[in-house]
Amino acid sequence: MSLALASSSCRCASESTVRIRSLEAESFRNLEPLRIEPHERFNIFEGSNGQGKTNVLEAIYLLGALRSFRESKVSALIQHDSSSAVVRGEVELRGLKRRLGVELVGNARRAALDGNVVTRLAEYFGHLHLVVFAPDDLTLTKGAAGGRRRFIDRAIFNVHPSYLDETRDYLKALKHRNDLLRRSLVDPVLLETFNETLITHGARILERRMSFLRTFVPVFNEVFSEITGGDHIGDMRYQSGVISGEMSSDSSLGMEELRERFAQRLAAKAQVEQRRGYTIVGPHADDLTLELDGHTARGHASQGQHRAFALALKIAELRCIKEATSTDPVLLLDDVSSELDESRNQALMSYLDEAGGQVFITTTDRRWIRVNGASRVYGVQGGQVTISSG
């Protein structure tokens, strides 16, 4: 089965497509004041490296996720000679248009919906589903575990926006516990209190990840088989220090059992953690093991097969979001076409042609972008974005 045929066969009658109808940015990164009305299908941003192409995608991602996909510090997104930055956009979903806005001041963010500042993030999220595919994703199989954890967490957030608060709660509990462990004398009563908080939030993260993988892995396996023409089998297992080993995609543990196992592992590692001064057990230290034909992909996959894994992960993510939300998410494709070999690039472009949805693509050479759908090309130079006449 080809990717093109597979993509068209997974449509459902209730699906809809989210569209970005307008995008504005002021004092964001190196961008000159930005005002565009994107094409409903393909938007191609062409320019040399360092001109600001990725910054456009970053502004879009900020609008939907209230965070960057490449920079953790909010202040780094604001132009050096400005005290604040603003990104705004009008999005349309199921015929309803909403105005989203994000203001950045220092390291703080303020979100607005239809001109009104939101006090609960749950009100803001869910209007703009996004998937980003960047060059760093091409190293997911052989890179550090943190990249694979971020992949899982971003994919969950796309379907369950409340997951952002859940991960923040866990990281806050983790920081407090690590601060305590770094003391020369650790109060056992206080440590037990911090353990309970960490376990509560950590078990929730683990439950979310395992639930996601039960749905995601079969889709990934199918996509990987399509990309490799059925010549290879791809699979993945969640590796957790809490569970003390790997879990297959169909594994299921309830919250109480997860809490019990987490408590047991913390107790077993207590002396080691106090000597080291930080928490070594928890979802922050877990990993996703990717397998090729029953072997660890990291040590057995070729360069082309590593790229096939990355492509399969992203296409599977798109499909799962579409299945869960009945919506074609917006795809942000950051200069990966030039990094893929010809066959993978062709597979990606064919999938995008058939799958529907709005796509934003950056490239140094538009000849890499071989899509048949209607498109609009923008030139990017020195932070200035203009519609290209070429």
Coordinates of C-alpha atoms in Angstrom, one line a residue:
M1 CA 0.0 0.0 0.0
S2 CA 1.4 3.4 -0.9
L3 CA 1.3 6.3 1.5
A4 CA -0.9 8.3 -0.9
L5 CA -3.6 5.5 -0.9
A6 CA -3.3 5.0 2.8
S7 CA -3.8 8.6 3.6
S8 CA -7.0 8.9 1.6
S9 CA -8.4 5.7 3.1
C10 CA -8.3 7.0 6.7
R11 CA -10.8 9.9 6.1
C12 CA -14.0 9.9 8.1
A13 CA -17.3 11.7 7.5
S14 CA -17.0 13.9 10.6
E15 CA -13.5 15.3 9.8
S16 CA -12.9 19.0 9.5
T17 CA -9.8 21.1 8.9
V18 CA -8.3 23.9 10.9
R19 CA -7.1 26.8 8.9
I20 CA -4.9 29.8 9.8
R21 CA -6.6 32.7 8.0
S22 CA -4.3 35.4 9.0
L23 CA -1.0 35.7 10.9
E24 CA 0.7 38.8 12.4
A25 CA 3.9 39.2 14.4
E26 CA 5.6 42.2 15.9
S27 CA 9.1 42.3 17.5
F28 CA 9.3 38.5 17.3
R29 CA 12.8 37.1 16.7
N30 CA 14.3 38.9 13.7
L31 CA 11.0 39.3 11.8
E32 CA 10.0 42.6 10.4
P33 CA 6.3 43.4 11.2
L34 CA 4.6 40.4 9.7
R35 CA 1.1 40.5 8.1
I36 CA 0.1 37.5 5.9
E37 CA -3.0 35.7 4.8
P38 CA -1.8 32.1 4.3
H39 CA -3.0 29.9 1.5
E40 CA -5.4 27.2 2.8
R41 CA -3.1 24.4 1.5
F42 CA 0.6 24.9 0.9
N43 CA 2.6 27.9 2.1
I44 CA 6.3 27.8 1.1
F45 CA 8.8 30.1 2.7
E46 CA 12.1 30.3 0.7
G47 CA 15.3 31.9 1.6
S48 CA 18.9 31.4 2.6
N49 CA 19.8 30.1 6.1
G50 CA 19.5 32.6 8.9
Q51 CA 17.0 34.9 7.2
G52 CA 14.0 34.1 9.5
K53 CA 12.1 31.3 7.7
T54 CA 12.0 29.1 10.9
N55 CA 10.9 32.1 12.9
V56 CA 7.7 32.2 10.9
L57 CA 6.9 28.6 11.9
E58 CA 7.9 29.3 15.4
A59 CA 5.4 32.2 15.6
I60 CA 2.7 29.9 14.4
Y61 CA 3.6 27.2 16.9
L62 CA 3.6 29.8 19.7
L63 CA 0.1 30.8 18.6
G64 CA -1.2 27.3 19.1
A65 CA 0.9 25.9 21.9
L66 CA 2.0 29.1 23.8
R67 CA 5.6 27.8 23.6
S68 CA 8.4 27.5 21.1
F69 CA 9.4 24.2 19.5
R70 CA 13.1 25.1 19.8
E71 CA 13.7 27.6 22.6
S72 CA 12.6 27.3 26.2
K73 CA 13.2 30.9 27.3
V74 CA 10.4 33.3 26.4
S75 CA 12.8 36.3 26.5
A76 CA 14.9 34.8 23.6
L77 CA 11.8 35.2 21.3
I78 CA 11.7 39.0 21.8
Q79 CA 13.8 41.3 19.6
H80 CA 16.8 42.7 21.4
D81 CA 15.7 46.3 21.1
S82 CA 12.1 45.6 22.3
S83 CA 10.6 45.0 25.7
S84 CA 7.7 42.8 24.3
A85 CA 6.6 40.9 21.3
V86 CA 3.1 40.0 20.0
V87 CA 1.8 37.2 17.7
R88 CA -1.8 37.2 16.6
G89 CA -3.8 35.1 14.2
E90 CA -7.3 34.3 13.0
V91 CA -8.1 30.6 12.8
E92 CA -11.1 28.8 11.5
L93 CA -12.3 25.4 12.7
R94 CA -15.6 23.8 11.8
G95 CA -16.7 27.1 10.3
L96 CA -16.1 29.1 13.5
K97 CA -13.5 31.8 13.4
R98 CA -11.5 32.7 16.5
R99 CA -8.8 35.3 17.1
L100 CA -5.8 34.0 19.0
G101 CA -3.1 36.3 20.5
V102 CA 0.0 35.9 22.5
E103 CA 2.0 38.7 24.1
L104 CA 5.5 38.1 25.4
V105 CA 7.0 40.4 28.1
G106 CA 10.3 39.3 29.7
N107 CA 9.8 35.6 30.5
A108 CA 6.0 35.9 30.8
R109 CA 3.3 35.0 28.3
R110 CA -0.2 36.4 28.1
A111 CA -2.8 34.7 25.9
A112 CA -5.9 36.3 24.5
L113 CA -9.0 34.7 22.8
D114 CA -11.2 37.0 20.7
G115 CA -9.5 40.0 22.3
N116 CA -10.0 38.9 25.9
V117 CA -7.2 37.8 28.1
V118 CA -7.7 34.2 29.2
T119 CA -7.3 33.3 32.8
R120 CA -7.7 29.5 32.3
L121 CA -5.5 28.0 29.6
A122 CA -8.1 25.3 28.9
E123 CA -10.2 28.1 27.3
Y124 CA -7.3 28.9 24.9
F125 CA -6.1 25.5 23.7
G126 CA -7.9 23.3 21.2
H127 CA -8.5 25.9 18.5
L128 CA -5.3 25.3 16.6
H129 CA -3.9 21.7 16.3
L130 CA -0.3 21.7 15.2
V131 CA 2.4 19.2 14.2
V132 CA 6.0 20.3 13.6
F133 CA 8.6 18.4 11.7
A134 CA 12.1 19.9 12.1
P135 CA 15.6 18.7 11.3
D136 CA 16.2 17.6 14.9
D137 CA 13.4 15.1 14.5
L138 CA 15.5 13.2 11.9
T139 CA 17.8 12.2 14.8
L140 CA 15.0 10.9 17.1
T141 CA 16.1 7.3 16.8
K142 CA 19.8 7.9 17.5
G143 CA 19.6 11.1 19.6
A144 CA 19.3 11.6 23.4
A145 CA 16.2 10.2 25.2
G146 CA 15.0 13.7 25.9
G147 CA 14.0 14.2 22.2
R148 CA 11.9 11.0 22.3
R149 CA 10.2 12.1 25.5
R150 CA 9.4 15.5 24.0
F151 CA 8.0 13.8 20.9
I152 CA 5.6 11.7 23.1
D153 CA 4.6 14.7 25.2
R154 CA 3.9 17.1 22.3
A155 CA 1.8 14.4 20.6
I156 CA -0.3 13.9 23.8
F157 CA -0.7 17.7 24.3
N158 CA -2.1 18.0 20.8
V159 CA -5.0 15.7 21.8
H160 CA -5.2 16.5 25.5
P161 CA -4.2 20.2 26.1
S162 CA -4.6 19.8 29.9
Y163 CA -1.4 17.6 29.6
L164 CA 0.6 20.8 29.6
D165 CA -0.4 21.6 33.1
E166 CA 0.1 18.0 34.2
T167 CA 3.7 18.0 33.0
R168 CA 4.3 21.4 34.6
D169 CA 3.0 20.1 37.9
Y170 CA 5.3 17.1 37.7
L171 CA 8.4 19.2 36.8
K172 CA 7.6 21.6 39.7
A173 CA 7.4 18.7 42.1
L174 CA 10.6 17.3 40.7
K175 CA 12.4 20.6 41.2
H176 CA 11.3 20.9 44.8
R177 CA 12.4 17.3 45.5
N178 CA 15.8 17.8 43.9
D179 CA 16.3 21.0 45.9
L180 CA 15.7 19.0 49.0
L181 CA 18.0 16.2 48.0
R182 CA 20.9 18.6 47.5
R183 CA 20.8 19.6 51.1
S184 CA 23.5 18.2 53.4
L185 CA 20.8 16.9 55.8
V186 CA 17.5 15.7 54.3
D187 CA 14.4 15.9 56.5
P188 CA 12.8 12.5 56.1
V189 CA 9.3 13.8 56.9
L190 CA 9.6 16.6 54.3
L191 CA 11.0 14.1 51.8
E192 CA 8.1 11.8 52.2
T193 CA 5.7 14.7 51.5
F194 CA 7.6 15.6 48.4
N195 CA 7.6 11.9 47.4
E196 CA 3.8 11.8 47.6
T197 CA 3.5 14.9 45.4
L198 CA 6.0 13.5 42.8
I199 CA 4.2 10.1 42.8
T200 CA 0.8 11.7 42.2
H201 CA 1.9 13.8 39.3
G202 CA 4.3 11.2 37.9
A203 CA 1.8 8.4 37.8
R204 CA -0.5 10.6 35.8
I205 CA 2.2 11.3 33.3
L206 CA 3.0 7.6 33.0
E207 CA -0.7 6.8 32.5
R208 CA -1.0 9.4 29.8
R209 CA 2.0 8.1 27.9
M210 CA 1.0 4.5 28.0
S211 CA -2.5 5.3 26.9
F212 CA -1.1 7.3 24.0
L213 CA 1.3 4.5 22.9
R214 CA -1.5 1.9 22.9
T215 CA -3.2 4.0 20.2
F216 CA -0.1 5.3 18.5
V217 CA 2.1 2.2 18.1
P218 CA -0.2 0.2 15.8
V219 CA -0.5 3.3 13.5
F220 CA 3.2 3.8 13.5
N221 CA 3.9 0.2 12.7
E222 CA 1.5 0.4 9.7
V223 CA 3.1 3.6 8.4
F224 CA 6.6 2.3 8.8
S225 CA 5.7 -0.8 6.8
E226 CA 4.2 1.5 4.0
I227 CA 7.3 3.6 3.9
T228 CA 9.7 0.6 3.7
G229 CA 7.5 -1.2 1.2
G230 CA 6.8 -4.0 3.7
D231 CA 10.5 -5.0 3.8
H232 CA 11.1 -4.0 7.4
I233 CA 9.1 -4.1 10.7
G234 CA 9.3 -1.1 13.0
D235 CA 8.2 -1.2 16.6
M236 CA 8.6 0.7 19.9
R237 CA 8.6 0.0 23.6
Y238 CA 8.4 2.4 26.6
Q239 CA 11.3 2.0 28.9
S240 CA 10.6 3.2 32.5
G241 CA 12.6 3.1 35.6
V242 CA 9.3 3.2 37.6
I243 CA 8.2 0.0 36.0
S244 CA 11.7 -1.4 36.0
G245 CA 11.9 -2.4 32.3
E246 CA 10.3 -2.1 29.0
M247 CA 6.6 -2.1 28.3
S248 CA 5.0 -3.1 25.0
S249 CA 2.4 -0.9 23.4
D250 CA -0.5 -3.0 24.7
S251 CA 0.6 -2.9 28.3
S252 CA -1.9 -1.4 30.8
L253 CA -1.4 -0.5 34.4
G254 CA -3.9 1.4 36.5
M255 CA -3.1 4.6 38.5
E256 CA -2.9 2.7 41.8
E257 CA -0.4 0.2 40.5
L258 CA 1.7 2.9 39.0
R259 CA 1.7 4.8 42.2
E260 CA 2.7 1.7 44.2
R261 CA 5.5 0.9 41.8
F262 CA 6.8 4.5 41.8
A263 CA 6.8 4.5 45.6
Q264 CA 8.7 1.2 45.7
R265 CA 11.3 2.4 43.2
L266 CA 11.8 5.7 45.1
A267 CA 12.3 3.7 48.3
A268 CA 14.8 1.4 46.6
K269 CA 16.8 4.3 45.2
A270 CA 16.6 6.6 48.3
Q271 CA 20.2 6.3 49.4
V272 CA 21.6 6.6 45.8
E273 CA 19.5 9.7 45.2
Q274 CA 20.6 11.3 48.4
R275 CA 24.2 10.7 47.5
R276 CA 23.8 12.1 44.0
G277 CA 21.5 15.0 45.0
Y278 CA 18.8 14.5 42.4
T279 CA 15.9 12.2 41.5
I280 CA 16.9 9.4 39.2
V281 CA 13.6 7.6 38.9
G282 CA 10.5 9.0 37.2
P283 CA 9.0 9.8 33.8
H284 CA 11.6 12.6 33.4
A285 CA 14.2 9.8 33.0
D286 CA 12.3 7.4 30.8
D287 CA 12.9 6.5 27.2
L288 CA 11.2 5.2 24.1
T289 CA 13.1 2.2 22.5
L290 CA 12.6 2.1 18.8
E291 CA 13.1 -1.3 17.1
L292 CA 14.0 -2.4 13.5
D293 CA 13.2 -6.0 12.7
G294 CA 13.4 -6.9 16.4
H295 CA 16.7 -5.1 17.0
T296 CA 17.4 -1.7 18.6
A297 CA 17.2 0.8 15.8
R298 CA 19.9 3.0 17.3
G299 CA 22.6 0.4 16.7
H300 CA 21.2 -1.4 13.7
A301 CA 19.4 1.1 11.4
S302 CA 21.1 2.6 8.4
Q303 CA 21.0 6.4 7.8
G304 CA 18.1 6.0 5.4
Q305 CA 16.2 3.8 7.9
H306 CA 16.7 6.4 10.7
R307 CA 15.0 8.9 8.4
A308 CA 12.3 6.4 7.7
F309 CA 11.6 6.1 11.4
A310 CA 11.4 9.9 11.8
L311 CA 9.1 10.2 8.8
A312 CA 6.9 7.4 10.1
L313 CA 6.7 8.9 13.6
K314 CA 5.4 12.3 12.2
I315 CA 2.9 10.8 9.7
A316 CA 1.6 8.5 12.5
E317 CA 1.3 11.6 14.7
L318 CA -0.7 13.4 12.0
R319 CA -3.0 10.4 11.6
C320 CA -3.6 9.9 15.3
I321 CA -4.5 13.6 15.9
K322 CA -6.9 13.4 12.9
E323 CA -8.5 10.3 14.3
A324 CA -8.8 11.7 17.9
T325 CA -10.0 15.2 16.9
S326 CA -11.7 14.6 13.5
T327 CA -9.4 17.5 12.4
D328 CA -6.6 17.8 9.9
P329 CA -3.9 19.5 12.0
V330 CA -1.7 22.3 10.6
L331 CA 1.7 20.9 9.6
L332 CA 4.9 22.9 10.1
L333 CA 7.7 21.5 8.0
D334 CA 11.0 23.1 8.8
D335 CA 13.6 22.5 6.0
V336 CA 13.5 18.7 6.2
S337 CA 12.9 18.0 2.6
S338 CA 16.5 18.7 1.8
E339 CA 17.6 16.3 4.6
L340 CA 15.5 13.4 3.4
D341 CA 16.7 11.1 0.6
E342 CA 14.8 11.2 -2.6
S343 CA 12.4 8.3 -1.9
R344 CA 11.5 9.5 1.6
N345 CA 11.0 13.1 0.3
Q346 CA 8.7 11.8 -2.4
A347 CA 6.8 9.7 0.1
L348 CA 6.3 12.7 2.3
M349 CA 5.2 15.0 -0.5
S350 CA 2.8 12.4 -1.9
Y351 CA 1.3 12.0 1.6
L352 CA 0.8 15.7 2.0
D353 CA -0.8 16.0 -1.5
E354 CA -3.4 13.4 -0.6
A355 CA -3.9 14.0 3.1
G356 CA -5.4 17.5 3.1
G357 CA -4.8 20.1 5.7
Q358 CA -2.8 23.4 5.7
V359 CA 1.0 23.1 5.5
F360 CA 3.7 25.6 6.1
I361 CA 7.1 24.7 4.6
T362 CA 10.5 26.3 4.8
T363 CA 13.2 25.6 2.3
T364 CA 16.4 27.1 0.9
D365 CA 15.4 25.9 -2.6
R366 CA 11.7 25.5 -3.6
R367 CA 12.7 22.8 -6.1
W368 CA 12.8 20.4 -3.1
I369 CA 9.1 21.0 -2.6
R370 CA 7.3 18.9 -5.2
V371 CA 3.6 19.2 -4.2
N372 CA 0.8 19.2 -6.6
G373 CA -1.7 21.1 -4.5
A374 CA -2.3 24.8 -4.8
S375 CA 0.4 26.8 -3.0
R376 CA 1.7 30.3 -2.2
V377 CA 5.4 31.1 -2.1
Y378 CA 7.0 33.7 0.1
G379 CA 10.5 35.0 0.0
V380 CA 12.2 35.6 3.3
Q381 CA 15.3 37.9 3.6
G382 CA 16.6 39.7 6.6
G383 CA 13.4 39.0 8.5
Q384 CA 11.2 40.5 5.8
V385 CA 8.5 38.2 4.4
T386 CA 7.1 39.0 1.0
I387 CA 4.9 37.1 -1.5
S388 CA 7.2 35.8 -4.3
S389 CA 6.5 36.6 -7.9
G390 CA 8.7 33.7 -9.1

